[in-house]
PDB file of C-alpha atoms in Angstrom:
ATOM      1  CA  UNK F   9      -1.600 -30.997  35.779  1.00  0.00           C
ATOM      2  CA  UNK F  10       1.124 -29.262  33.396  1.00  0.00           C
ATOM      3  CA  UNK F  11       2.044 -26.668  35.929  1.00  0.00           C
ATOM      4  CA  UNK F  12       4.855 -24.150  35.383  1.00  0.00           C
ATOM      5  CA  UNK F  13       6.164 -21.842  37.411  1.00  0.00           C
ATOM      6  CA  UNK F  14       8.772 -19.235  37.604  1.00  0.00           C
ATOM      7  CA  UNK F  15      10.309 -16.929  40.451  1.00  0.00           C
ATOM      8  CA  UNK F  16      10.725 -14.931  41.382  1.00  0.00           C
ATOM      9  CA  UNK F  17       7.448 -12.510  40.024  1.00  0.00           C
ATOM     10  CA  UNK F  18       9.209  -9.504  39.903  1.00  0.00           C
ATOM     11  CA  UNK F  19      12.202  -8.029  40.431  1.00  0.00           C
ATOM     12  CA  UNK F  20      13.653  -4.427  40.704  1.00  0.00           C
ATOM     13  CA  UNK F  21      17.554  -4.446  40.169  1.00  0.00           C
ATOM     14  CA  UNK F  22      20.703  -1.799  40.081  1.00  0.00           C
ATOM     15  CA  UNK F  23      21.853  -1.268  36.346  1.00  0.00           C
ATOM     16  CA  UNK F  24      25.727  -3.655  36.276  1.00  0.00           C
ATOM     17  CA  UNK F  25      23.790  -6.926  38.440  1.00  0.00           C
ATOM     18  CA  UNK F  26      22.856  -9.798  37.483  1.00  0.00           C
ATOM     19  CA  UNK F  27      19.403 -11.318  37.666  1.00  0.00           C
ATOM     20  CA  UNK F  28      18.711 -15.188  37.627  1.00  0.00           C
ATOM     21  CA  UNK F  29      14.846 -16.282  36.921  1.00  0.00           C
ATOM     22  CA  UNK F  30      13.995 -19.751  37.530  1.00  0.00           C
ATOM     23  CA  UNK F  31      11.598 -21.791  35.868  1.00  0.00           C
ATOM     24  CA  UNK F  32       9.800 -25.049  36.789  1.00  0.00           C
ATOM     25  CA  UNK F  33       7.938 -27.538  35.895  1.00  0.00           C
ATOM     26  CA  UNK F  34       5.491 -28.570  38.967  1.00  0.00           C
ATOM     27  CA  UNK F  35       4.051 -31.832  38.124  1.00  0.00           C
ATOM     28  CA  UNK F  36       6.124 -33.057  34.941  1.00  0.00           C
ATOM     29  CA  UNK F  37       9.117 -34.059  33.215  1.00  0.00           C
ATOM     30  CA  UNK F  38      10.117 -30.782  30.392  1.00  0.00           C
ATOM     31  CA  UNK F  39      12.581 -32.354  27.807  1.00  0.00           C
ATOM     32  CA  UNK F  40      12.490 -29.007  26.300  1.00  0.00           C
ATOM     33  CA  UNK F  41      12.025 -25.113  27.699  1.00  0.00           C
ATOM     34  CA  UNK F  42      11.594 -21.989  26.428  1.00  0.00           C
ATOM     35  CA  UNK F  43      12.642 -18.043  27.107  1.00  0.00           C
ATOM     36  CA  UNK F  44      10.404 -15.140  25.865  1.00  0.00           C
ATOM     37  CA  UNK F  45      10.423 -11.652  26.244  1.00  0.00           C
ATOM     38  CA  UNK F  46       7.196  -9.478  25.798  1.00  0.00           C
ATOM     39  CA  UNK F  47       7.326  -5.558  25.609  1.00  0.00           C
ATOM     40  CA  UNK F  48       3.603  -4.317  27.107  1.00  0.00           C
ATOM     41  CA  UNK F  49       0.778  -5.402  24.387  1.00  0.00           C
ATOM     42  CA  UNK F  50       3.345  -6.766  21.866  1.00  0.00           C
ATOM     43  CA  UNK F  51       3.499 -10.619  21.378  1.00  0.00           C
ATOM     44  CA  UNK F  52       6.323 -12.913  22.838  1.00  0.00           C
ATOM     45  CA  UNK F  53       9.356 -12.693  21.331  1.00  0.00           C
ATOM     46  CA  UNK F  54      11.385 -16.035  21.532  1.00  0.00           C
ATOM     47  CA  UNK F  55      14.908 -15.579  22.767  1.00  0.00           C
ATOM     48  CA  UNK F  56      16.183 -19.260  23.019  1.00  0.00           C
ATOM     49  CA  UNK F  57      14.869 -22.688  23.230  1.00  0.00           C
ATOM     50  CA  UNK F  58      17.215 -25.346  26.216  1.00  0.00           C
ATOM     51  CA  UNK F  59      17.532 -28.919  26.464  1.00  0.00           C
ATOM     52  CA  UNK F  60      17.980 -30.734  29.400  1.00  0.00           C
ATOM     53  CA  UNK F  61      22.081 -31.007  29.636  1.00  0.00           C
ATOM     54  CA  UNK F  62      22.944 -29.366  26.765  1.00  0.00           C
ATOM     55  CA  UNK F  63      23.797 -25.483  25.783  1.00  0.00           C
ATOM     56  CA  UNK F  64      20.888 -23.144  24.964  1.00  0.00           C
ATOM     57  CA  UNK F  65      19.978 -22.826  21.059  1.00  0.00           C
ATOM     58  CA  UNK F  66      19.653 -18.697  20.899  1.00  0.00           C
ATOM     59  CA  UNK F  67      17.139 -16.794  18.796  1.00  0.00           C
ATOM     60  CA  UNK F  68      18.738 -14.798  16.080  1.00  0.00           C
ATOM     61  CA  UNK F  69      19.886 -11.287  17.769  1.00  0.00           C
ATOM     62  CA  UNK F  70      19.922 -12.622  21.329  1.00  0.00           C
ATOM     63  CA  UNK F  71      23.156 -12.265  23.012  1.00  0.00           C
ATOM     64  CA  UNK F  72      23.741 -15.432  24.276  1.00  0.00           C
ATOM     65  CA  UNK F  73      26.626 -13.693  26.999  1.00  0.00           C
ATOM     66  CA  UNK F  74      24.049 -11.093  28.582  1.00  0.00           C
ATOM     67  CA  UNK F  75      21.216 -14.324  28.880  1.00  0.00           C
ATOM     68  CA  UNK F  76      22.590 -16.884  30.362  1.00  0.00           C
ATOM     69  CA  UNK F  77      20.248 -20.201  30.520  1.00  0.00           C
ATOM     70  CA  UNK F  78      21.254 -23.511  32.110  1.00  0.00           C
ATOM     71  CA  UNK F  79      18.685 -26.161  32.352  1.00  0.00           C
ATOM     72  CA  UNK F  80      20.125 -28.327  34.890  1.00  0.00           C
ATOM     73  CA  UNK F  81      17.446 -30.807  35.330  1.00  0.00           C
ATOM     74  CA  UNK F  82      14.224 -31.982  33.387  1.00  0.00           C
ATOM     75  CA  UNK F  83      11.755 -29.480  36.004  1.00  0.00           C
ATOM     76  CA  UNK F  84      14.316 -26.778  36.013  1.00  0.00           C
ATOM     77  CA  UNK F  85      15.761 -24.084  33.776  1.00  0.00           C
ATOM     78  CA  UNK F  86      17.203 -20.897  34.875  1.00  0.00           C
ATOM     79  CA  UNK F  87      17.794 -17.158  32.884  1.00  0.00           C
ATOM     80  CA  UNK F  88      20.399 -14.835  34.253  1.00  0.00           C
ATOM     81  CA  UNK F  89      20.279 -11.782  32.708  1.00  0.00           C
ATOM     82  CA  UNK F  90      24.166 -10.494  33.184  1.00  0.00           C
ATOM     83  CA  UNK F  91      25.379  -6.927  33.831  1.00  0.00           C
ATOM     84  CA  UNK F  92      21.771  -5.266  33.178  1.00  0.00           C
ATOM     85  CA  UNK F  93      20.700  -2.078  32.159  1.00  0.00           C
ATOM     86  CA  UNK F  94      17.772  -0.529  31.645  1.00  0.00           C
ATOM     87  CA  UNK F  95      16.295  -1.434  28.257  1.00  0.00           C
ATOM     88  CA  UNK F  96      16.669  -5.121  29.596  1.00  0.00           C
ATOM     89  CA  UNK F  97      13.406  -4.164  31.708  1.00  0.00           C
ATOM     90  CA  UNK F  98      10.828  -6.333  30.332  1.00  0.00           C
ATOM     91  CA  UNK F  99       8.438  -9.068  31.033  1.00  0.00           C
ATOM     92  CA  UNK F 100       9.626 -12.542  30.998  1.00  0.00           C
ATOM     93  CA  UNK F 101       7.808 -16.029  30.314  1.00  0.00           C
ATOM     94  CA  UNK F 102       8.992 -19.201  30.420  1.00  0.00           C
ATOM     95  CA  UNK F 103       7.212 -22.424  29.076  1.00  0.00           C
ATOM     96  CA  UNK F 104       7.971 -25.933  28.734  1.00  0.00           C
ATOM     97  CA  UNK F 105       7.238 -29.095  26.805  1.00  0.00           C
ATOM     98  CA  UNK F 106       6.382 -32.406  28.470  1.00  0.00           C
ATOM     99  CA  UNK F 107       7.521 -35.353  27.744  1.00  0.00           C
ATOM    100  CA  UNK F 108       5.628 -37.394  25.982  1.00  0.00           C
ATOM    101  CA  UNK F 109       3.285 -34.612  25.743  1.00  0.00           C
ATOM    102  CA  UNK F 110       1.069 -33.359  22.650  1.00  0.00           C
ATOM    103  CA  UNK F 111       3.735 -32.137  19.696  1.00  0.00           C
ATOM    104  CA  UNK F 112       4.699 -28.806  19.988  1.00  0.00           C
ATOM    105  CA  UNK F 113       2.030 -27.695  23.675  1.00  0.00           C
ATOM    106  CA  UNK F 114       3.706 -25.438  25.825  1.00  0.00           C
ATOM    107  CA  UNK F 115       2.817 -24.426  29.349  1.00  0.00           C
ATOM    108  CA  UNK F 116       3.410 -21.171  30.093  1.00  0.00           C
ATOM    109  CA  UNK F 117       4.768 -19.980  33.926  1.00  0.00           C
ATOM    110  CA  UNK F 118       3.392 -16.919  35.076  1.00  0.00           C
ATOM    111  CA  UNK F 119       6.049 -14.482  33.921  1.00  0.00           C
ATOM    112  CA  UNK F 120       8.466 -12.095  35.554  1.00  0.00           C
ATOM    113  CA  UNK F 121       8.711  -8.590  35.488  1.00  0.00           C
ATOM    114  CA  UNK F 122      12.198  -7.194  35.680  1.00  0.00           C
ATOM    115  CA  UNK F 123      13.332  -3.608  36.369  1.00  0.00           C
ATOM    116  CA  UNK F 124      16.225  -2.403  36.064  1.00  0.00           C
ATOM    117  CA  UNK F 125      17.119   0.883  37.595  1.00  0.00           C
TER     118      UNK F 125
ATOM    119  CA  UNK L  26      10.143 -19.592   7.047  1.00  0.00           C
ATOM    120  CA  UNK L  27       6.818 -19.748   8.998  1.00  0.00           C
ATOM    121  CA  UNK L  28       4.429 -16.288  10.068  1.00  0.00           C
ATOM    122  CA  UNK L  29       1.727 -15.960  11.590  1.00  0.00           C
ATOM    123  CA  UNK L  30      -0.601 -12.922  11.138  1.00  0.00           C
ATOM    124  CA  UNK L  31      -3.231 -11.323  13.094  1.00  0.00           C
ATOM    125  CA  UNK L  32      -4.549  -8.602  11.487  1.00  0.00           C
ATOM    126  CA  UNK L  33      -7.138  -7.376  13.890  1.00  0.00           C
ATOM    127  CA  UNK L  34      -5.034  -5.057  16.639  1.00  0.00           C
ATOM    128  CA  UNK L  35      -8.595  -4.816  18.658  1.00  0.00           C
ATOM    129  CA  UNK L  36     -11.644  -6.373  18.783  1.00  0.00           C
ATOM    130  CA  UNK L  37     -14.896  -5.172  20.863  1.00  0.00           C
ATOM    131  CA  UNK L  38     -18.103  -7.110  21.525  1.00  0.00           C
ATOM    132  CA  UNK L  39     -21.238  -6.931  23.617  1.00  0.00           C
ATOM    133  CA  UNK L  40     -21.242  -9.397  26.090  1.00  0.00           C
ATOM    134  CA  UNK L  41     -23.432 -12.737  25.064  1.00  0.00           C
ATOM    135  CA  UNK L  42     -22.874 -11.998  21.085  1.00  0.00           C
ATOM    136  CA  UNK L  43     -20.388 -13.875  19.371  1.00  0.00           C
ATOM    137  CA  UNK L  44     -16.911 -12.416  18.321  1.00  0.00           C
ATOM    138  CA  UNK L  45     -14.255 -14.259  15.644  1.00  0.00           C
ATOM    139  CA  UNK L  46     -10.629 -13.089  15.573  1.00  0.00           C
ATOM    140  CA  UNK L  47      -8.954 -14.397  12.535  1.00  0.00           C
ATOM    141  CA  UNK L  48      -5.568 -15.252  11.802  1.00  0.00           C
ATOM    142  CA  UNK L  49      -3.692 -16.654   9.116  1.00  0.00           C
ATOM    143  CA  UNK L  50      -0.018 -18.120   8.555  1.00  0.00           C
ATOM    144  CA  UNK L  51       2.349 -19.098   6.171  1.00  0.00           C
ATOM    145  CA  UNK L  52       4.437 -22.414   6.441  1.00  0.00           C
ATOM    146  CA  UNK L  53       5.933 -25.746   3.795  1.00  0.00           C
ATOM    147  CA  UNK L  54       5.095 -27.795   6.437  1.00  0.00           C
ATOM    148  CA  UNK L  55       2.397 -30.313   5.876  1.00  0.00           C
ATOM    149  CA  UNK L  56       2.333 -31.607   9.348  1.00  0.00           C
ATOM    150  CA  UNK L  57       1.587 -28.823  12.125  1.00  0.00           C
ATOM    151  CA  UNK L  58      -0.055 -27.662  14.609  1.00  0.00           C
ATOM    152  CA  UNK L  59      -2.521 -24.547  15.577  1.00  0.00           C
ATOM    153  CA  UNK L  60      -2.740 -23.080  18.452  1.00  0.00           C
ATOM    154  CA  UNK L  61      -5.075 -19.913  20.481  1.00  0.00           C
ATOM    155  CA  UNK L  62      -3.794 -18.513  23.123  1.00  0.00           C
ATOM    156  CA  UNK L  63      -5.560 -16.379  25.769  1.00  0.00           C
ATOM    157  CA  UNK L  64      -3.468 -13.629  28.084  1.00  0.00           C
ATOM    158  CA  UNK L  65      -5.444 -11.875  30.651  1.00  0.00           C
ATOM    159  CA  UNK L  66      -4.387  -8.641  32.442  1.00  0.00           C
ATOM    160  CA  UNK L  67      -2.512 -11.054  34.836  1.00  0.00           C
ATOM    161  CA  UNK L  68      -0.492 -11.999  31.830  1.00  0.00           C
ATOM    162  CA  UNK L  69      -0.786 -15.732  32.387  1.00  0.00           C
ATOM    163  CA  UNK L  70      -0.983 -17.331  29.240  1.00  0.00           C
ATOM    164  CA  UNK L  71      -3.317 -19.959  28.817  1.00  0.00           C
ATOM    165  CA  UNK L  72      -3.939 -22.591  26.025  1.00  0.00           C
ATOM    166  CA  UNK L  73      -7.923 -21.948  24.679  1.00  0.00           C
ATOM    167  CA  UNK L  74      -7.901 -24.704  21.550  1.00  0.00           C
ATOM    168  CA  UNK L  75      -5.693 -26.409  19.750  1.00  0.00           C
ATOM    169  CA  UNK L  76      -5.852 -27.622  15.917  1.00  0.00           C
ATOM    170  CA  UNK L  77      -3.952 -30.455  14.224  1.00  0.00           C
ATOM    171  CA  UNK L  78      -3.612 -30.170  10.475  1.00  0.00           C
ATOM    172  CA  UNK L  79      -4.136 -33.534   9.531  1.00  0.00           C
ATOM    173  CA  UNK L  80      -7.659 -33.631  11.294  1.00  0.00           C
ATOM    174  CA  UNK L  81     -10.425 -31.996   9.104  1.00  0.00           C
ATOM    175  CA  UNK L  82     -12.885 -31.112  11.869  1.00  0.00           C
ATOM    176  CA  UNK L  83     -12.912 -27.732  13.401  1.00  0.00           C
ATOM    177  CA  UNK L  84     -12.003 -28.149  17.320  1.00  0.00           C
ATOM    178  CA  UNK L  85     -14.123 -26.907  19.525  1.00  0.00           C
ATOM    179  CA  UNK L  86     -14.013 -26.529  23.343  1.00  0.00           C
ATOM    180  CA  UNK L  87     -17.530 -25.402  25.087  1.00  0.00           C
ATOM    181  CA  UNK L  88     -17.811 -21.383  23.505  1.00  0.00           C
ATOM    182  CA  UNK L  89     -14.878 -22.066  21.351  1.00  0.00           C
ATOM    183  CA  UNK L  90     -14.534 -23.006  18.673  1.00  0.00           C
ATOM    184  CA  UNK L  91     -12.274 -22.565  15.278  1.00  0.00           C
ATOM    185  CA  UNK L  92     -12.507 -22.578  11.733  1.00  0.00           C
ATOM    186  CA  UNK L  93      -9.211 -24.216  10.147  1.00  0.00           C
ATOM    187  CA  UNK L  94      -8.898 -23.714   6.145  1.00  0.00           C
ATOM    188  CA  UNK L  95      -6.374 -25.640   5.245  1.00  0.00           C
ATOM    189  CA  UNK L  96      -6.470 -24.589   1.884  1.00  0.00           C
ATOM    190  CA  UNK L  97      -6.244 -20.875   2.788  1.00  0.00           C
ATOM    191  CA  UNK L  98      -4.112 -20.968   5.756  1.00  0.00           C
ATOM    192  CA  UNK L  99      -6.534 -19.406   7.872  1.00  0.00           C
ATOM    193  CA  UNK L 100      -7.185 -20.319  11.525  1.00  0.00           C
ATOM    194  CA  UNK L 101      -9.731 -17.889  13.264  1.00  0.00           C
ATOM    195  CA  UNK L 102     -11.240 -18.010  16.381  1.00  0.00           C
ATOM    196  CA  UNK L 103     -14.977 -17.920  17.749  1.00  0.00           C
ATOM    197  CA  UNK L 104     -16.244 -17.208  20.826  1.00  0.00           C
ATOM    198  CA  UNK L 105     -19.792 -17.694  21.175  1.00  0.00           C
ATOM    199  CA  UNK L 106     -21.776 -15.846  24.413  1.00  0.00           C
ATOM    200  CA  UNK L 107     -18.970 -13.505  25.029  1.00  0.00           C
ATOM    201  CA  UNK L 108     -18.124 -12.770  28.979  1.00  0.00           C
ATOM    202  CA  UNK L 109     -17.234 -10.250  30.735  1.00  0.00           C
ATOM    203  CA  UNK L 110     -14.082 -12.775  31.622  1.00  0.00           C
ATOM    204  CA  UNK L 111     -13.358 -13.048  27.964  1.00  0.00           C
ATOM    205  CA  UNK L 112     -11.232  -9.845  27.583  1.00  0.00           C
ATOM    206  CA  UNK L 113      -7.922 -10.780  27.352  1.00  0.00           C
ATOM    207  CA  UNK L 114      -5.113 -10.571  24.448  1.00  0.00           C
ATOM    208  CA  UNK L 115      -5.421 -12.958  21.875  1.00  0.00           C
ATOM    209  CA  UNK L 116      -2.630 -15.169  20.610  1.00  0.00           C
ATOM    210  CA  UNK L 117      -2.453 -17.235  17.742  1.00  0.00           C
ATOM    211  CA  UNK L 118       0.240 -20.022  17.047  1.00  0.00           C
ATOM    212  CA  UNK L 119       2.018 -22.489  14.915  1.00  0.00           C
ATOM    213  CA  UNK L 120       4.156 -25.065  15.743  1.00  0.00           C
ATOM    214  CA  UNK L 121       6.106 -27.732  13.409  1.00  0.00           C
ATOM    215  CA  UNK L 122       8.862 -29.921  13.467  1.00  0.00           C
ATOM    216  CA  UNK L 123      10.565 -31.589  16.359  1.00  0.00           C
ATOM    217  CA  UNK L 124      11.945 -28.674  18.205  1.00  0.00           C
ATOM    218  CA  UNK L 125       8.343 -27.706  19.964  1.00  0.00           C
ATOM    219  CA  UNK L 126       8.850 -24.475  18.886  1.00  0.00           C
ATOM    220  CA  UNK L 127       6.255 -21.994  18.787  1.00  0.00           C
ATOM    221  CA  UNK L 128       5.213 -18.669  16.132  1.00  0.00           C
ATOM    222  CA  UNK L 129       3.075 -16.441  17.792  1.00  0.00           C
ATOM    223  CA  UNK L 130       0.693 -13.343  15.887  1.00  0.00           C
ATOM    224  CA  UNK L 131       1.110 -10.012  17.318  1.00  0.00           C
ATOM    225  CA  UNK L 132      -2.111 -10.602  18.644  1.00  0.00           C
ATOM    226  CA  UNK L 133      -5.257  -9.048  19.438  1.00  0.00           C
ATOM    227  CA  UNK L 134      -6.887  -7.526  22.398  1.00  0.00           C
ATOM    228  CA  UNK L 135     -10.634  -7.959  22.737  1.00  0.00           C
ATOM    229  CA  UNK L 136     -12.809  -6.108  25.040  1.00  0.00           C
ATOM    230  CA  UNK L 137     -15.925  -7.476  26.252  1.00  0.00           C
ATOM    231  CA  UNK L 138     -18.941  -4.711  26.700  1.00  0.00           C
ATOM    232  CA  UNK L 139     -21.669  -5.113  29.524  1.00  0.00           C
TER     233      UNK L 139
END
């Protein structure tokens, strides 16, 4: 059980389009999800934490406009990365916390690798 | 605010010998939780142990196992009979309070000789 997962794996995009990653929760309810970024053998970088129905809390320096998140239901969140360029090519993870679940587990999806040209 | 350090950028060990990554944090919490996380070259992270502070005893989970000072705010890692399967990156992290967030370490990559 606890199975996240995201699509789509990777994705190779035009610099000025926007990019939506989804992220679900298989086989459980997530009252709470999470948005990282990694850079290639750096850690994850938290870049905002959603509640089911209500707005996105943002990480400090995280531009809340450019990453959109909407997390519409309790096995569903969704990042759109608006108007990318470039140095918004990077790997993304999402996780989530089940409810009722141990405090403070996350379950990690399997990432998504976006490139933007 | 809360850190968590890993101080080791790479660790190497023969396969079957036993390896410890350490890792220490800093937090006013008095109710948290510990966490080591493995990332393989396929990047999927996945959960090895988990520690809660209010429990004394070290967890362990079949070759791993940790060693939690409370005291010193040290949480390293132990893998005993190292394989090949065991290379991955290395995450330690803390999590506190009721927003399930998470602190990772920068981590460390270990490489498993044959």
């Amino acid at each position: 059980g606890a199975v996240v997962s995201q699509h789509p794996s990777r994705v190779i995009c035009k610099s000025g389009t926007s990019v939506k990653i989804e992220c679900r929760s298989l086989d459980f309810q997530a009252t709470t999800m999470f948005w990282y970024r990694q850079f290639p053998k750096k850690s994850l970088m938290l870049m905002a934490t959603s509640n089911e129905g209500s707005k996105a809390t943002y990480e400090q320096g995280v531009e809340k406009d450019k990453f959109l998140i909407n997390h519409a239901s309790l096995t569903l969140s969704t990042l759109t990365v608006t108007s990318a360029h470039p140095e918004d090519s990077s790997f993304y993870i999402c996780s989530a916390r089940r409810a009722g679940g141990f405090e403070s587990e996350q379950f990690f999806g399997p990432g998504t690798r976006l490139t933007v040209l | 605010a809360q850190t968590v350090t890993q101080s080791q950028p790479e660790m190497s060990v023969q396969e079957a010998e036993t390896v410890t990554l350490s890792c220490t944090y800093d937090t006013s919490e008095s109710d948290y939780y510990l966490f080591w996380y493995k990332q393989p070259p396929s990047r999927q992270m996945i959960l090895v142990i988990r520690q809660e502070a209010y429990k004394q005893q070290n967890a362990t989970e079949n070759r791993f196992s940790v060693n939690f000072q409370k005291a010193a705010k040290s949480f390293s890692l132990k893998i005993s009979d190292s394989q090949l399967g065991d290379a991955a990156m290395y995450f330690c992290a803390f999590g506190a309070g009721n927003t399930g967030k998470l602190i990772f370490g920068q981590g460390t990559t270990l490489q498993v000789k044959p």
